Coordinates of C-alpha atoms and ligand atoms in Angstrom, one line a residue:
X1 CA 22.7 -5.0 9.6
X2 CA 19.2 -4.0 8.8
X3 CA 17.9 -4.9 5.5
X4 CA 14.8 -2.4 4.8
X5 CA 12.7 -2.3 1.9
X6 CA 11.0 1.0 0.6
X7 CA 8.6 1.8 -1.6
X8 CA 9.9 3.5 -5.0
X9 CA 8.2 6.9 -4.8
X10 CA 6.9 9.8 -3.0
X11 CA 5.9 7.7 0.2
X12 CA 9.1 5.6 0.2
X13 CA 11.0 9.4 0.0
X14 CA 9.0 10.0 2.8
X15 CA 9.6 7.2 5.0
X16 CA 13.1 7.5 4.2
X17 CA 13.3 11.1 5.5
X18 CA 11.4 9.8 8.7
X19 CA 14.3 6.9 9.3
X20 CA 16.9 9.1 8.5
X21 CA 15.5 11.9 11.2
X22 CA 15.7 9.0 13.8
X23 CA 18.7 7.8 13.1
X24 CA 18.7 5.5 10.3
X25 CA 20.6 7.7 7.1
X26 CA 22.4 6.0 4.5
X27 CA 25.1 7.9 3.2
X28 CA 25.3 6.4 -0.3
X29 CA 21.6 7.4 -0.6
X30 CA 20.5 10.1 -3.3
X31 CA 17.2 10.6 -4.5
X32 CA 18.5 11.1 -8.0
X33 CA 19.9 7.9 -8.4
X34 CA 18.9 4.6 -10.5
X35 CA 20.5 3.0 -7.5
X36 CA 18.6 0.2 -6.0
X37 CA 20.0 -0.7 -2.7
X38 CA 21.4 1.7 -0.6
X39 CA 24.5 0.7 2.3
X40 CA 25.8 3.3 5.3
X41 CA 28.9 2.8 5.7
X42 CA 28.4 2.3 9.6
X43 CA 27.2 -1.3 8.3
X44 CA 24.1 -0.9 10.6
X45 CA 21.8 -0.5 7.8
X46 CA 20.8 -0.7 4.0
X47 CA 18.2 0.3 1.7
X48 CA 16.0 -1.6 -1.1
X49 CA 13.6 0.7 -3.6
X50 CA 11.2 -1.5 -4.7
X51 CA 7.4 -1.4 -6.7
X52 CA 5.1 -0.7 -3.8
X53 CA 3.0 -3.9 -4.4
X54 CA 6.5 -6.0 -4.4
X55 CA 7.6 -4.6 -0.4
X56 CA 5.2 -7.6 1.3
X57 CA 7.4 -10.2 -0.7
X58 CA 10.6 -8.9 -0.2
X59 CA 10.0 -9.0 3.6
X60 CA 8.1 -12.5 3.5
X61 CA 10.7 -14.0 2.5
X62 CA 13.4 -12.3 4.1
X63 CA 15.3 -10.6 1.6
X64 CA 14.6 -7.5 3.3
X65 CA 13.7 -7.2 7.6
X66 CA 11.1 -4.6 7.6
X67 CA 9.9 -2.8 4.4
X68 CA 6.8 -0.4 4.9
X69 CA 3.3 -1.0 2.6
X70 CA -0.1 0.2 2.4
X71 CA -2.9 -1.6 3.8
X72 CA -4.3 -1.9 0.8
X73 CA -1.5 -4.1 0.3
X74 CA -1.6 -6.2 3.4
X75 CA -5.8 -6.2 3.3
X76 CA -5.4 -7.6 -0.5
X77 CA -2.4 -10.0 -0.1
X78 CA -2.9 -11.1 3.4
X79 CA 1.1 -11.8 3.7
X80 CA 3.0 -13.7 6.2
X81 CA 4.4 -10.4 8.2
X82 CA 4.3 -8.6 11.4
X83 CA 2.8 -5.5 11.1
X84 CA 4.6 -3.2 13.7
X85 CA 3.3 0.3 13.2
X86 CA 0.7 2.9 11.6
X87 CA 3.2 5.4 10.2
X88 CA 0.2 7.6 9.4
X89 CA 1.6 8.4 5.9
X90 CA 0.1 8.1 2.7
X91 CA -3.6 8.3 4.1
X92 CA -6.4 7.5 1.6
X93 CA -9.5 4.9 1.5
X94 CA -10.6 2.0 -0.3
X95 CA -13.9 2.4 -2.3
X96 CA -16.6 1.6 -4.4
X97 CA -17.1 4.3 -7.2
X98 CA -19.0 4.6 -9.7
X99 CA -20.7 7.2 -12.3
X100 CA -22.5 9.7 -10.6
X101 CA -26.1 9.0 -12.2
X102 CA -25.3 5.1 -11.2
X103 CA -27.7 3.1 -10.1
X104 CA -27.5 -0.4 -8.9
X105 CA -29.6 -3.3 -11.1
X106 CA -29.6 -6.3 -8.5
X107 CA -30.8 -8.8 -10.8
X108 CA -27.5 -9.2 -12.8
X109 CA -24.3 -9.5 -11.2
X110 CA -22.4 -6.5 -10.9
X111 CA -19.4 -5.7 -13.0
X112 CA -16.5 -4.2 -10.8
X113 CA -13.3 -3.6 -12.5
X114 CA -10.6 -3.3 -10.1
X115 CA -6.9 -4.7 -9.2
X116 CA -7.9 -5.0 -6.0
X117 CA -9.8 -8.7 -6.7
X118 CA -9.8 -10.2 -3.3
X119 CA -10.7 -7.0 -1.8
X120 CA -13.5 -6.8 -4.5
X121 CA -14.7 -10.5 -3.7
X122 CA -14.6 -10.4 -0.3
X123 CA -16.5 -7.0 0.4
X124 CA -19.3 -8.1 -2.4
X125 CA -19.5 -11.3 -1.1
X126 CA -19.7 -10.1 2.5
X127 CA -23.0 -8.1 0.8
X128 CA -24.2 -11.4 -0.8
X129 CA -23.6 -9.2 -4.1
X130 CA -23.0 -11.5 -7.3
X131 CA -20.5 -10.4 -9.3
X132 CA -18.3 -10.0 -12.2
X133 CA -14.2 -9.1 -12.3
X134 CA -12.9 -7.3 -14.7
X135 CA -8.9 -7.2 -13.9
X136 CA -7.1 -4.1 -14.4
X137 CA -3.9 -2.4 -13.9
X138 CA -4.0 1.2 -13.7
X139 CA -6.3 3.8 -14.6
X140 CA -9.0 2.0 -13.2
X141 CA -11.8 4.8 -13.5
X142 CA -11.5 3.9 -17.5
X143 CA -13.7 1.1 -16.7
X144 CA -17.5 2.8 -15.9
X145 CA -16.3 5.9 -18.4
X146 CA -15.8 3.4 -21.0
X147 CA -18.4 1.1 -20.1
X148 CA -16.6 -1.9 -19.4
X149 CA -17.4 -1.8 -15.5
X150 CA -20.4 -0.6 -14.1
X151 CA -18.5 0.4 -10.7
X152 CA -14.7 0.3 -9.2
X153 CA -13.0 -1.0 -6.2
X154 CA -10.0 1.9 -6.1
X155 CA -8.1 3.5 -4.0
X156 CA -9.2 7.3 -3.7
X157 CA -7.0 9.7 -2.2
X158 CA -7.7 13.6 -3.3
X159 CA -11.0 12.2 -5.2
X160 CA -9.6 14.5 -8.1
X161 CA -9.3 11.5 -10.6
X162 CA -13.1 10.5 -9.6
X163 CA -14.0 14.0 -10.0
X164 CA -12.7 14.9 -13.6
X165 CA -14.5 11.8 -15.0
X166 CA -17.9 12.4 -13.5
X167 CA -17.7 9.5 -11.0
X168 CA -18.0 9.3 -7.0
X169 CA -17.6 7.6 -4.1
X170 CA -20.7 5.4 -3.3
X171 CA -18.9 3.1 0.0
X172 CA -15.9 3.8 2.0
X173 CA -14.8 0.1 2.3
X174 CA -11.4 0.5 4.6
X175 CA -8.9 3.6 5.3
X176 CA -5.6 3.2 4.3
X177 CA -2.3 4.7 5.5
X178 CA 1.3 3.3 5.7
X179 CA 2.6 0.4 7.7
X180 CA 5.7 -0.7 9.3
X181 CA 6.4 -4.8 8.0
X182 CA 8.8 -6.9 9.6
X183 CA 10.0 -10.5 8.1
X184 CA 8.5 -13.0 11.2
X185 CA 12.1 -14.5 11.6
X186 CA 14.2 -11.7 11.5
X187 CA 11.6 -10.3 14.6
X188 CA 12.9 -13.2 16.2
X189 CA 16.5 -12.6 15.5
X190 CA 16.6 -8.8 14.7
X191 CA 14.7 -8.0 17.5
X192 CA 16.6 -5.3 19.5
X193 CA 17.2 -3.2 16.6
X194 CA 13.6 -4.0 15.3
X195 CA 12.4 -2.9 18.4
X196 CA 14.8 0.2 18.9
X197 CA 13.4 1.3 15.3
X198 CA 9.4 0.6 15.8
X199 CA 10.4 2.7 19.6
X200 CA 11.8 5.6 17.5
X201 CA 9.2 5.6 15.4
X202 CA 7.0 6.0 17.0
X203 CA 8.0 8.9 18.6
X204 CA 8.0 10.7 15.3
X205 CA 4.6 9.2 14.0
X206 CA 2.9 10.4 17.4
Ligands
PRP301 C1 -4.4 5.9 -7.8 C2 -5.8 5.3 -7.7 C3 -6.6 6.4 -8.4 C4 -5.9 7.7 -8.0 C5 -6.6 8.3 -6.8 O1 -3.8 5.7 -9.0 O2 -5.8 4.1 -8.5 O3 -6.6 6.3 -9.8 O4 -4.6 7.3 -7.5 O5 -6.1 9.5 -6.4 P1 -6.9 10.9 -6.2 O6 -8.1 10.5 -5.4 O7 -6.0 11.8 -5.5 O8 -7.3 11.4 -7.6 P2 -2.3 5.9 -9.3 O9 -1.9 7.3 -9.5 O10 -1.5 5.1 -8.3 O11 -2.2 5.2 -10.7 P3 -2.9 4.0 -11.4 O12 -4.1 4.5 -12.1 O13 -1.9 3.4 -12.4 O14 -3.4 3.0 -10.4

């Protein structure tokens, strides 16, 4: 049995769809449902829907074998995985925004709100940049509209969201798209099937 951990959402529907394609349907699954894990009845495989940010822990420590996550995710929490494949879903960039009229005042640290904070420290400090977190958890672009922040470290996809509230992109600080996980144990132990779903995957993602 393959334990495999999704991401609740549009991408995790995605993925799903992509597993399923290749082999890997669950026929208790329904998109519908409050359902949380998911088991075929073949016993070969079952499904977790978790929060996005929560697939990298559920793999760590082995609750599920492979899950899939953004890079955002792996570049911010540096987990203990495998990462096995770019499924080239869910593509979108990491980046410094800001208003649009912005300009940077280098003699006081620089406020970035963000809830990306290691991201945020280590691409300022990799500039030398002083500066200031301000921890959010969503609507991030609040932060230089309400001016809390005077930039963001966000993830921008469409660049809608920067658009409608007068603010752009001023660095591109990593591209982000979907990736294949897998617990580092269950590689070990798992590692025909592992191996027979990475294969089949990638046929799909090429
Ligand atoms: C993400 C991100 C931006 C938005 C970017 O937010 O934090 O706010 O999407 O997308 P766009 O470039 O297509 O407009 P999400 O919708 O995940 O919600 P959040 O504000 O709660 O983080």
């Amino acid at each position: 049995m393959i334990n495999i951990a999704l991401p609740k959402g549009r991408l995790g529907e995605k993925v799903y769809k992509m597993l399923s394609q290749v082999g890997y349907g669950c026929d208790e699954y329904s998109e519908d449902s409050r359902k949380l894990v998911f088991k075929d009845s073949s016993g070969e495989v079952s499904y977790f829907w978790v929060k996005p940010a929560d697939v990298s822990v559920y793999v760590e420590l082995g609750a599920a074998d492979i899950g899939v996550v953004g890079k955002d995710i792996l570049n911010e929490y540096d987990p203990d995985v495998y990462e096995l494949l770019d499924l080239g879903l869910g593509k979108c960039s990491m980046c410094v925004a800001a208003k649009n009229d912005w300009i940077d005042d280098i003699s006081v640290p620089l406020r970035v709100a963000t809830k990306f904070t290691r991201t945020a420290e280590k691409y300022f400090g990799g500039l030398g940049r002083e500066i200031e977190i301000i921890k959010l958890n969503g609507s991030i672009e609040l932060g230089p509209v309400l001016g809390i922040s005077d930039v963001i470290v966000d993830i921008v996809e469409t660049g809608t969201t920067l658009r409608e509230n007068n603010l752009r992109v001023f660095e591109r600080i990593y591209d982000i798209s979907a990736r294949l996980i897998s617990n580092k144990s269950a590689y070990k132990f798992k590692n025909e099937e592992i191996r027979n779903i990475v294969a089949k995957l990638s046929e799909v993602t090429r």
